[in-house]
Amino acid sequence: VGLGLTTALILTLALVIGGSAPGTVGVGQSEPAVVLGVMATVMATDLQAAGAPDRLLPTMAMAIALSALAVGATFFLLGRLRLGNLIRYVPYPLIVGFIGGMGWLLIEGALRAATGLSLTLAHAAAFVEPPMLLRWLPAVAAGTGLWMLQHRRPRALNVSLAAIGIVACFWLAVLATGSSRQALAEGGWMLAPVPPLGLWLPSHRFAMLRDV
C-alpha cells in the first residue's frame, strides 16, 4: 500500500510539473502488476524452500524498483531518440496475445483475491459451494454488468458511477445483515485497517536492503 501510494504521488507530480501535455493524469497500470505478481509467486516459492521467507518483501520491493527504473530509462531513450514509430513493427498477434493473456491473469487474480483459491480444476468443486459462490459470484456479476454497460451505452462516467453503486450495494447488504467492520475484515470481505502514515514512508525501509 505504501509503495503504491508513494508511487502514485510521485507519478502525478512528475506529470503535472514536467509533462508536455497539460491536464495529463497518470494512473498505475494493471498489466505490470500481474507480471510482478508472477515474479512474487516464484520468489516466494524459492525463498520458502530456502528457509528465508522474511526476505520476500525486500527482494520484491527491489525487483519492483529495478523494473520501474528499467522501463523508465527505456521510455526516456525512446522519446529522446524519437523512436516511437518502432511500435509499427510489433505484429498484431503479439499485441493481442499479450493483452488477452493479461486479461486472463487479471481474472484469475481477481477470483483468487475474492476466494483465496487458485482457478484450477482441483478447486472446481469448491468454487460452486454456496459460501464460495457468495464470494465470487457478485464480483463476476459486477464486472459483467459494467462490461455490458460500456458495450451498450459507452460513457466516460460509467466506471465511476458503477463503482459508487457497487460500494453502496455492499454497505446496504452489510447494514441489512448487521455485520461489523472488524468481522468483515477478518472474514476477507474488506482490507485490514490502513497502517499509520509513518509506515507508508520509504525512509525507514532502507535498512531492509541487506535482506535483498
JSON list of C-alpha atoms in Angstrom, two decimals:
[
{"chain": "A", "resi": 1, "resn": "VAL", "atom": "CA", "xyz": [0.00, 0.00, 0.00]},
{"chain": "A", "resi": 2, "resn": "GLY", "atom": "CA", "xyz": [2.80, 2.37, 0.91]},
{"chain": "A", "resi": 3, "resn": "LEU", "atom": "CA", "xyz": [4.70, 1.72, -2.30]},
{"chain": "A", "resi": 4, "resn": "GLY", "atom": "CA", "xyz": [1.55, 2.20, -4.37]},
{"chain": "A", "resi": 5, "resn": "LEU", "atom": "CA", "xyz": [0.52, 5.47, -2.73]},
{"chain": "A", "resi": 6, "resn": "THR", "atom": "CA", "xyz": [4.03, 6.93, -2.84]},
{"chain": "A", "resi": 7, "resn": "THR", "atom": "CA", "xyz": [4.46, 5.95, -6.49]},
{"chain": "A", "resi": 8, "resn": "ALA", "atom": "CA", "xyz": [1.08, 7.43, -7.46]},
{"chain": "A", "resi": 9, "resn": "LEU", "atom": "CA", "xyz": [2.01, 10.73, -5.77]},
{"chain": "A", "resi": 10, "resn": "ILE", "atom": "CA", "xyz": [5.41, 10.93, -7.49]},
{"chain": "A", "resi": 11, "resn": "LEU", "atom": "CA", "xyz": [3.97, 9.95, -10.89]},
{"chain": "A", "resi": 12, "resn": "THR", "atom": "CA", "xyz": [1.21, 12.56, -10.69]},
{"chain": "A", "resi": 13, "resn": "LEU", "atom": "CA", "xyz": [3.56, 15.34, -9.58]},
{"chain": "A", "resi": 14, "resn": "ALA", "atom": "CA", "xyz": [6.05, 14.45, -12.33]},
{"chain": "A", "resi": 15, "resn": "LEU", "atom": "CA", "xyz": [3.36, 14.66, -15.00]},
{"chain": "A", "resi": 16, "resn": "VAL", "atom": "CA", "xyz": [1.90, 17.90, -13.65]},
{"chain": "A", "resi": 17, "resn": "ILE", "atom": "CA", "xyz": [5.29, 19.63, -13.32]},
{"chain": "A", "resi": 18, "resn": "GLY", "atom": "CA", "xyz": [7.22, 18.19, -16.26]},
{"chain": "A", "resi": 19, "resn": "GLY", "atom": "CA", "xyz": [4.59, 16.83, -18.62]},
{"chain": "A", "resi": 20, "resn": "SER", "atom": "CA", "xyz": [4.35, 18.25, -22.14]},
{"chain": "A", "resi": 21, "resn": "ALA", "atom": "CA", "xyz": [0.54, 17.84, -22.37]},
{"chain": "A", "resi": 22, "resn": "PRO", "atom": "CA", "xyz": [-1.48, 19.96, -19.88]},
{"chain": "A", "resi": 23, "resn": "GLY", "atom": "CA", "xyz": [-4.10, 18.10, -17.86]},
{"chain": "A", "resi": 24, "resn": "THR", "atom": "CA", "xyz": [-2.39, 14.73, -18.17]},
{"chain": "A", "resi": 25, "resn": "VAL", "atom": "CA", "xyz": [-3.42, 12.24, -15.48]},
{"chain": "A", "resi": 26, "resn": "GLY", "atom": "CA", "xyz": [-1.23, 9.23, -14.64]},
{"chain": "A", "resi": 27, "resn": "VAL", "atom": "CA", "xyz": [-2.51, 6.01, -13.14]},
{"chain": "A", "resi": 28, "resn": "GLY", "atom": "CA", "xyz": [-0.87, 2.71, -12.32]},
{"chain": "A", "resi": 29, "resn": "GLN", "atom": "CA", "xyz": [-1.18, 0.05, -15.00]},
{"chain": "A", "resi": 30, "resn": "SER", "atom": "CA", "xyz": [-2.70, -3.30, -14.09]},
{"chain": "A", "resi": 31, "resn": "GLU", "atom": "CA", "xyz": [-0.63, -5.30, -16.58]},
{"chain": "A", "resi": 32, "resn": "PRO", "atom": "CA", "xyz": [2.77, -4.79, -14.88]},
{"chain": "A", "resi": 33, "resn": "ALA", "atom": "CA", "xyz": [1.15, -5.67, -11.56]},
{"chain": "A", "resi": 34, "resn": "VAL", "atom": "CA", "xyz": [0.19, -9.06, -13.00]},
{"chain": "A", "resi": 35, "resn": "VAL", "atom": "CA", "xyz": [3.73, -9.71, -14.22]},
{"chain": "A", "resi": 36, "resn": "LEU", "atom": "CA", "xyz": [5.17, -8.62, -10.87]},
{"chain": "A", "resi": 37, "resn": "GLY", "atom": "CA", "xyz": [2.67, -10.89, -9.14]},
{"chain": "A", "resi": 38, "resn": "VAL", "atom": "CA", "xyz": [4.00, -13.85, -11.10]},
{"chain": "A", "resi": 39, "resn": "MET", "atom": "CA", "xyz": [7.53, -12.83, -10.10]},
{"chain": "A", "resi": 40, "resn": "ALA", "atom": "CA", "xyz": [6.47, -12.62, -6.45]},
{"chain": "A", "resi": 41, "resn": "THR", "atom": "CA", "xyz": [4.98, -16.11, -6.60]},
{"chain": "A", "resi": 42, "resn": "VAL", "atom": "CA", "xyz": [8.22, -17.58, -7.93]},
{"chain": "A", "resi": 43, "resn": "MET", "atom": "CA", "xyz": [10.29, -15.66, -5.38]},
{"chain": "A", "resi": 44, "resn": "ALA", "atom": "CA", "xyz": [8.03, -16.74, -2.53]},
{"chain": "A", "resi": 45, "resn": "THR", "atom": "CA", "xyz": [8.37, -20.40, -3.53]},
{"chain": "A", "resi": 46, "resn": "ASP", "atom": "CA", "xyz": [12.17, -20.21, -3.78]},
{"chain": "A", "resi": 47, "resn": "LEU", "atom": "CA", "xyz": [12.64, -18.26, -0.55]},
{"chain": "A", "resi": 48, "resn": "GLN", "atom": "CA", "xyz": [10.27, -20.56, 1.33]},
{"chain": "A", "resi": 49, "resn": "ALA", "atom": "CA", "xyz": [12.29, -23.55, 0.14]},
{"chain": "A", "resi": 50, "resn": "ALA", "atom": "CA", "xyz": [15.49, -21.79, 1.19]},
{"chain": "A", "resi": 51, "resn": "GLY", "atom": "CA", "xyz": [14.10, -21.13, 4.67]},
{"chain": "A", "resi": 52, "resn": "ALA", "atom": "CA", "xyz": [14.12, -17.33, 4.25]},
{"chain": "A", "resi": 53, "resn": "PRO", "atom": "CA", "xyz": [10.50, -16.24, 3.71]},
{"chain": "A", "resi": 54, "resn": "ASP", "atom": "CA", "xyz": [11.16, -12.99, 5.60]},
{"chain": "A", "resi": 55, "resn": "ARG", "atom": "CA", "xyz": [13.31, -11.83, 2.70]},
{"chain": "A", "resi": 56, "resn": "LEU", "atom": "CA", "xyz": [10.41, -11.81, 0.23]},
{"chain": "A", "resi": 57, "resn": "LEU", "atom": "CA", "xyz": [9.27, -8.24, 0.91]},
{"chain": "A", "resi": 58, "resn": "PRO", "atom": "CA", "xyz": [12.67, -6.52, 0.49]},
{"chain": "A", "resi": 59, "resn": "THR", "atom": "CA", "xyz": [13.53, -8.69, -2.54]},
{"chain": "A", "resi": 60, "resn": "MET", "atom": "CA", "xyz": [10.20, -7.98, -4.22]},
{"chain": "A", "resi": 61, "resn": "ALA", "atom": "CA", "xyz": [10.43, -4.27, -3.42]},
{"chain": "A", "resi": 62, "resn": "MET", "atom": "CA", "xyz": [13.86, -4.16, -5.07]},
{"chain": "A", "resi": 63, "resn": "ALA", "atom": "CA", "xyz": [12.53, -6.06, -8.10]},
{"chain": "A", "resi": 64, "resn": "ILE", "atom": "CA", "xyz": [9.72, -3.51, -8.45]},
{"chain": "A", "resi": 65, "resn": "ALA", "atom": "CA", "xyz": [12.18, -0.62, -8.16]},
{"chain": "A", "resi": 66, "resn": "LEU", "atom": "CA", "xyz": [14.61, -2.06, -10.71]},
{"chain": "A", "resi": 67, "resn": "SER", "atom": "CA", "xyz": [11.87, -2.91, -13.20]},
{"chain": "A", "resi": 68, "resn": "ALA", "atom": "CA", "xyz": [10.38, 0.58, -12.85]},
{"chain": "A", "resi": 69, "resn": "LEU", "atom": "CA", "xyz": [13.78, 2.21, -13.41]},
{"chain": "A", "resi": 70, "resn": "ALA", "atom": "CA", "xyz": [14.47, -0.01, -16.42]},
{"chain": "A", "resi": 71, "resn": "VAL", "atom": "CA", "xyz": [11.12, 0.77, -18.03]},
{"chain": "A", "resi": 72, "resn": "GLY", "atom": "CA", "xyz": [11.51, 4.48, -17.29]},
{"chain": "A", "resi": 73, "resn": "ALA", "atom": "CA", "xyz": [15.01, 4.57, -18.81]},
{"chain": "A", "resi": 74, "resn": "THR", "atom": "CA", "xyz": [13.77, 2.70, -21.90]},
{"chain": "A", "resi": 75, "resn": "PHE", "atom": "CA", "xyz": [10.85, 5.10, -22.40]},
{"chain": "A", "resi": 76, "resn": "PHE", "atom": "CA", "xyz": [13.14, 8.07, -21.87]},
{"chain": "A", "resi": 77, "resn": "LEU", "atom": "CA", "xyz": [15.56, 6.85, -24.54]},
{"chain": "A", "resi": 78, "resn": "LEU", "atom": "CA", "xyz": [12.73, 6.07, -26.96]},
{"chain": "A", "resi": 79, "resn": "GLY", "atom": "CA", "xyz": [11.44, 9.61, -26.51]},
{"chain": "A", "resi": 80, "resn": "ARG", "atom": "CA", "xyz": [14.83, 11.33, -26.79]},
{"chain": "A", "resi": 81, "resn": "LEU", "atom": "CA", "xyz": [15.75, 9.33, -29.90]},
{"chain": "A", "resi": 82, "resn": "ARG", "atom": "CA", "xyz": [12.25, 9.75, -31.40]},
{"chain": "A", "resi": 83, "resn": "LEU", "atom": "CA", "xyz": [11.81, 6.02, -31.91]},
{"chain": "A", "resi": 84, "resn": "GLY", "atom": "CA", "xyz": [8.11, 5.82, -31.11]},
{"chain": "A", "resi": 85, "resn": "ASN", "atom": "CA", "xyz": [7.39, 4.56, -34.63]},
{"chain": "A", "resi": 86, "resn": "LEU", "atom": "CA", "xyz": [9.04, 1.27, -33.69]},
{"chain": "A", "resi": 87, "resn": "ILE", "atom": "CA", "xyz": [5.63, 0.23, -32.36]},
{"chain": "A", "resi": 88, "resn": "ARG", "atom": "CA", "xyz": [4.53, -0.21, -36.01]},
{"chain": "A", "resi": 89, "resn": "TYR", "atom": "CA", "xyz": [6.84, -3.22, -36.30]},
{"chain": "A", "resi": 90, "resn": "VAL", "atom": "CA", "xyz": [5.24, -5.12, -33.42]},
{"chain": "A", "resi": 91, "resn": "PRO", "atom": "CA", "xyz": [2.83, -7.65, -35.03]},
{"chain": "A", "resi": 92, "resn": "TYR", "atom": "CA", "xyz": [-0.84, -7.73, -34.07]},
{"chain": "A", "resi": 93, "resn": "PRO", "atom": "CA", "xyz": [-0.74, -11.37, -32.86]},
{"chain": "A", "resi": 94, "resn": "LEU", "atom": "CA", "xyz": [1.83, -10.39, -30.24]},
{"chain": "A", "resi": 95, "resn": "ILE", "atom": "CA", "xyz": [-0.15, -7.35, -29.06]},
{"chain": "A", "resi": 96, "resn": "VAL", "atom": "CA", "xyz": [-3.49, -9.19, -28.97]},
{"chain": "A", "resi": 97, "resn": "GLY", "atom": "CA", "xyz": [-1.96, -12.27, -27.35]},
{"chain": "A", "resi": 98, "resn": "PHE", "atom": "CA", "xyz": [-0.27, -10.18, -24.69]},
{"chain": "A", "resi": 99, "resn": "ILE", "atom": "CA", "xyz": [-3.46, -8.25, -23.88]},
{"chain": "A", "resi": 100, "resn": "GLY", "atom": "CA", "xyz": [-5.50, -11.45, -23.85]},
{"chain": "A", "resi": 101, "resn": "GLY", "atom": "CA", "xyz": [-3.00, -13.17, -21.57]},
{"chain": "A", "resi": 102, "resn": "MET", "atom": "CA", "xyz": [-3.00, -10.21, -19.19]},
{"chain": "A", "resi": 103, "resn": "GLY", "atom": "CA", "xyz": [-6.79, -10.24, -19.16]},
{"chain": "A", "resi": 104, "resn": "TRP", "atom": "CA", "xyz": [-6.87, -13.89, -18.19]},
{"chain": "A", "resi": 105, "resn": "LEU", "atom": "CA", "xyz": [-4.30, -13.35, -15.44]},
{"chain": "A", "resi": 106, "resn": "LEU", "atom": "CA", "xyz": [-6.34, -10.41, -14.12]},
{"chain": "A", "resi": 107, "resn": "ILE", "atom": "CA", "xyz": [-9.49, -12.54, -13.99]},
{"chain": "A", "resi": 108, "resn": "GLU", "atom": "CA", "xyz": [-7.61, -15.37, -12.28]},
{"chain": "A", "resi": 109, "resn": "GLY", "atom": "CA", "xyz": [-6.05, -12.96, -9.79]},
{"chain": "A", "resi": 110, "resn": "ALA", "atom": "CA", "xyz": [-9.40, -11.33, -9.05]},
{"chain": "A", "resi": 111, "resn": "LEU", "atom": "CA", "xyz": [-11.03, -14.69, -8.31]},
{"chain": "A", "resi": 112, "resn": "ARG", "atom": "CA", "xyz": [-8.09, -15.69, -6.13]},
{"chain": "A", "resi": 113, "resn": "ALA", "atom": "CA", "xyz": [-8.39, -12.41, -4.21]},
{"chain": "A", "resi": 114, "resn": "ALA", "atom": "CA", "xyz": [-12.12, -12.99, -3.70]},
{"chain": "A", "resi": 115, "resn": "THR", "atom": "CA", "xyz": [-11.97, -16.66, -2.74]},
{"chain": "A", "resi": 116, "resn": "GLY", "atom": "CA", "xyz": [-8.42, -17.43, -1.68]},
{"chain": "A", "resi": 117, "resn": "LEU", "atom": "CA", "xyz": [-8.36, -20.30, -4.20]},
{"chain": "A", "resi": 118, "resn": "SER", "atom": "CA", "xyz": [-6.47, -20.60, -7.46]},
{"chain": "A", "resi": 119, "resn": "LEU", "atom": "CA", "xyz": [-8.52, -21.12, -10.61]},
{"chain": "A", "resi": 120, "resn": "THR", "atom": "CA", "xyz": [-7.69, -24.78, -11.26]},
{"chain": "A", "resi": 121, "resn": "LEU", "atom": "CA", "xyz": [-9.65, -27.97, -11.90]},
{"chain": "A", "resi": 122, "resn": "ALA", "atom": "CA", "xyz": [-8.68, -29.21, -8.44]},
{"chain": "A", "resi": 123, "resn": "HIS", "atom": "CA", "xyz": [-10.71, -26.37, -6.89]},
{"chain": "A", "resi": 124, "resn": "ALA", "atom": "CA", "xyz": [-13.68, -26.63, -9.28]},
{"chain": "A", "resi": 125, "resn": "ALA", "atom": "CA", "xyz": [-15.92, -28.32, -6.68]},
{"chain": "A", "resi": 126, "resn": "ALA", "atom": "CA", "xyz": [-15.00, -25.77, -4.01]},
{"chain": "A", "resi": 127, "resn": "PHE", "atom": "CA", "xyz": [-15.95, -22.85, -6.27]},
{"chain": "A", "resi": 128, "resn": "VAL", "atom": "CA", "xyz": [-19.58, -23.99, -6.57]},
{"chain": "A", "resi": 129, "resn": "GLU", "atom": "CA", "xyz": [-20.18, -24.45, -2.83]},
{"chain": "A", "resi": 130, "resn": "PRO", "atom": "CA", "xyz": [-22.77, -21.91, -1.54]},
{"chain": "A", "resi": 131, "resn": "PRO", "atom": "CA", "xyz": [-20.39, -19.99, 0.80]},
{"chain": "A", "resi": 132, "resn": "MET", "atom": "CA", "xyz": [-17.84, -19.70, -2.01]},
{"chain": "A", "resi": 133, "resn": "LEU", "atom": "CA", "xyz": [-20.46, -18.65, -4.57]},
{"chain": "A", "resi": 134, "resn": "LEU", "atom": "CA", "xyz": [-21.33, -15.73, -2.32]},
{"chain": "A", "resi": 135, "resn": "ARG", "atom": "CA", "xyz": [-17.74, -14.55, -2.54]},
{"chain": "A", "resi": 136, "resn": "TRP", "atom": "CA", "xyz": [-17.06, -14.65, -6.28]},
{"chain": "A", "resi": 137, "resn": "LEU", "atom": "CA", "xyz": [-20.47, -14.52, -7.99]},
{"chain": "A", "resi": 138, "resn": "PRO", "atom": "CA", "xyz": [-21.23, -10.87, -7.03]},
{"chain": "A", "resi": 139, "resn": "ALA", "atom": "CA", "xyz": [-17.80, -9.85, -8.32]},
{"chain": "A", "resi": 140, "resn": "VAL", "atom": "CA", "xyz": [-18.36, -11.59, -11.65]},
{"chain": "A", "resi": 141, "resn": "ALA", "atom": "CA", "xyz": [-21.85, -10.08, -11.88]},
{"chain": "A", "resi": 142, "resn": "ALA", "atom": "CA", "xyz": [-20.48, -6.59, -11.20]},
{"chain": "A", "resi": 143, "resn": "GLY", "atom": "CA", "xyz": [-17.75, -6.97, -13.81]},
{"chain": "A", "resi": 144, "resn": "THR", "atom": "CA", "xyz": [-20.16, -8.38, -16.39]},
{"chain": "A", "resi": 145, "resn": "GLY", "atom": "CA", "xyz": [-22.66, -5.62, -15.71]},
{"chain": "A", "resi": 146, "resn": "LEU", "atom": "CA", "xyz": [-20.02, -2.94, -16.16]},
{"chain": "A", "resi": 147, "resn": "TRP", "atom": "CA", "xyz": [-18.86, -4.53, -19.42]},
{"chain": "A", "resi": 148, "resn": "MET", "atom": "CA", "xyz": [-22.42, -4.66, -20.75]},
{"chain": "A", "resi": 149, "resn": "LEU", "atom": "CA", "xyz": [-22.98, -1.04, -19.73]},
{"chain": "A", "resi": 150, "resn": "GLN", "atom": "CA", "xyz": [-19.86, 0.10, -21.56]},
{"chain": "A", "resi": 151, "resn": "HIS", "atom": "CA", "xyz": [-20.76, -2.04, -24.58]},
{"chain": "A", "resi": 152, "resn": "ARG", "atom": "CA", "xyz": [-24.36, -0.81, -24.92]},
{"chain": "A", "resi": 153, "resn": "ARG", "atom": "CA", "xyz": [-24.00, 2.74, -23.64]},
{"chain": "A", "resi": 154, "resn": "PRO", "atom": "CA", "xyz": [-20.35, 3.86, -23.59]},
{"chain": "A", "resi": 155, "resn": "ARG", "atom": "CA", "xyz": [-19.91, 6.88, -21.37]},
{"chain": "A", "resi": 156, "resn": "ALA", "atom": "CA", "xyz": [-16.93, 8.34, -19.53]},
{"chain": "A", "resi": 157, "resn": "LEU", "atom": "CA", "xyz": [-18.74, 8.22, -16.17]},
{"chain": "A", "resi": 158, "resn": "ASN", "atom": "CA", "xyz": [-19.79, 4.56, -16.39]},
{"chain": "A", "resi": 159, "resn": "VAL", "atom": "CA", "xyz": [-16.88, 3.22, -14.34]},
{"chain": "A", "resi": 160, "resn": "SER", "atom": "CA", "xyz": [-17.14, 5.88, -11.63]},
{"chain": "A", "resi": 161, "resn": "LEU", "atom": "CA", "xyz": [-20.92, 5.55, -11.27]},
{"chain": "A", "resi": 162, "resn": "ALA", "atom": "CA", "xyz": [-20.72, 1.75, -11.30]},
{"chain": "A", "resi": 163, "resn": "ALA", "atom": "CA", "xyz": [-18.06, 1.80, -8.58]},
{"chain": "A", "resi": 164, "resn": "ILE", "atom": "CA", "xyz": [-20.20, 4.08, -6.40]},
{"chain": "A", "resi": 165, "resn": "GLY", "atom": "CA", "xyz": [-23.23, 1.86, -6.99]},
{"chain": "A", "resi": 166, "resn": "ILE", "atom": "CA", "xyz": [-21.33, -1.33, -6.11]},
{"chain": "A", "resi": 167, "resn": "VAL", "atom": "CA", "xyz": [-19.98, 0.21, -2.90]},
{"chain": "A", "resi": 168, "resn": "ALA", "atom": "CA", "xyz": [-23.47, 1.42, -1.98]},
{"chain": "A", "resi": 169, "resn": "CYS", "atom": "CA", "xyz": [-24.96, -2.04, -2.58]},
{"chain": "A", "resi": 170, "resn": "PHE", "atom": "CA", "xyz": [-22.24, -3.64, -0.47]},
{"chain": "A", "resi": 171, "resn": "TRP", "atom": "CA", "xyz": [-22.86, -1.39, 2.52]},
{"chain": "A", "resi": 172, "resn": "LEU", "atom": "CA", "xyz": [-26.61, -1.79, 2.21]},
{"chain": "A", "resi": 173, "resn": "ALA", "atom": "CA", "xyz": [-26.09, -5.54, 2.43]},
{"chain": "A", "resi": 174, "resn": "VAL", "atom": "CA", "xyz": [-23.80, -5.03, 5.44]},
{"chain": "A", "resi": 175, "resn": "LEU", "atom": "CA", "xyz": [-26.44, -2.92, 7.21]},
{"chain": "A", "resi": 176, "resn": "ALA", "atom": "CA", "xyz": [-29.12, -5.47, 6.41]},
{"chain": "A", "resi": 177, "resn": "THR", "atom": "CA", "xyz": [-27.08, -8.33, 7.90]},
{"chain": "A", "resi": 178, "resn": "GLY", "atom": "CA", "xyz": [-25.78, -6.31, 10.86]},
{"chain": "A", "resi": 179, "resn": "SER", "atom": "CA", "xyz": [-22.13, -7.26, 10.25]},
{"chain": "A", "resi": 180, "resn": "SER", "atom": "CA", "xyz": [-19.36, -5.27, 11.91]},
{"chain": "A", "resi": 181, "resn": "ARG", "atom": "CA", "xyz": [-16.37, -3.82, 10.07]},
{"chain": "A", "resi": 182, "resn": "GLN", "atom": "CA", "xyz": [-13.98, -5.93, 12.13]},
{"chain": "A", "resi": 183, "resn": "ALA", "atom": "CA", "xyz": [-15.87, -9.11, 11.21]},
{"chain": "A", "resi": 184, "resn": "LEU", "atom": "CA", "xyz": [-15.82, -8.10, 7.54]},
{"chain": "A", "resi": 185, "resn": "ALA", "atom": "CA", "xyz": [-12.05, -7.57, 7.62]},
{"chain": "A", "resi": 186, "resn": "GLU", "atom": "CA", "xyz": [-11.44, -10.85, 9.46]},
{"chain": "A", "resi": 187, "resn": "GLY", "atom": "CA", "xyz": [-13.70, -12.69, 7.01]},
{"chain": "A", "resi": 188, "resn": "GLY", "atom": "CA", "xyz": [-11.79, -11.41, 3.98]},
{"chain": "A", "resi": 189, "resn": "TRP", "atom": "CA", "xyz": [-14.55, -9.07, 2.74]},
{"chain": "A", "resi": 190, "resn": "MET", "atom": "CA", "xyz": [-12.51, -5.90, 3.28]},
{"chain": "A", "resi": 191, "resn": "LEU", "atom": "CA", "xyz": [-8.91, -4.83, 3.57]},
{"chain": "A", "resi": 192, "resn": "ALA", "atom": "CA", "xyz": [-7.36, -4.66, 7.00]},
{"chain": "A", "resi": 193, "resn": "PRO", "atom": "CA", "xyz": [-7.13, -1.19, 8.61]},
{"chain": "A", "resi": 194, "resn": "VAL", "atom": "CA", "xyz": [-4.62, 1.07, 6.88]},
{"chain": "A", "resi": 195, "resn": "PRO", "atom": "CA", "xyz": [-1.44, 1.49, 8.99]},
{"chain": "A", "resi": 196, "resn": "PRO", "atom": "CA", "xyz": [-0.32, 4.88, 10.33]},
{"chain": "A", "resi": 197, "resn": "LEU", "atom": "CA", "xyz": [1.21, 7.36, 7.90]},
{"chain": "A", "resi": 198, "resn": "GLY", "atom": "CA", "xyz": [4.76, 6.64, 9.03]},
{"chain": "A", "resi": 199, "resn": "LEU", "atom": "CA", "xyz": [4.56, 3.09, 7.71]},
{"chain": "A", "resi": 200, "resn": "TRP", "atom": "CA", "xyz": [3.79, 4.39, 4.20]},
{"chain": "A", "resi": 201, "resn": "LEU", "atom": "CA", "xyz": [7.04, 6.35, 4.02]},
{"chain": "A", "resi": 202, "resn": "PRO", "atom": "CA", "xyz": [10.04, 4.58, 2.47]},
{"chain": "A", "resi": 203, "resn": "SER", "atom": "CA", "xyz": [12.76, 6.19, 4.60]},
{"chain": "A", "resi": 204, "resn": "HIS", "atom": "CA", "xyz": [12.87, 3.57, 7.37]},
{"chain": "A", "resi": 205, "resn": "ARG", "atom": "CA", "xyz": [12.86, 0.72, 4.84]},
{"chain": "A", "resi": 206, "resn": "PHE", "atom": "CA", "xyz": [16.38, 1.38, 3.54]},
{"chain": "A", "resi": 207, "resn": "ALA", "atom": "CA", "xyz": [17.64, -0.88, 6.32]},
{"chain": "A", "resi": 208, "resn": "MET", "atom": "CA", "xyz": [15.94, -3.77, 4.50]},
{"chain": "A", "resi": 209, "resn": "LEU", "atom": "CA", "xyz": [18.41, -3.58, 1.60]},
{"chain": "A", "resi": 210, "resn": "ARG", "atom": "CA", "xyz": [20.72, -6.10, 3.26]},
{"chain": "A", "resi": 211, "resn": "ASP", "atom": "CA", "xyz": [17.94, -8.70, 3.09]},
{"chain": "A", "resi": 212, "resn": "VAL", "atom": "CA", "xyz": [17.52, -8.45, -0.70]}
]
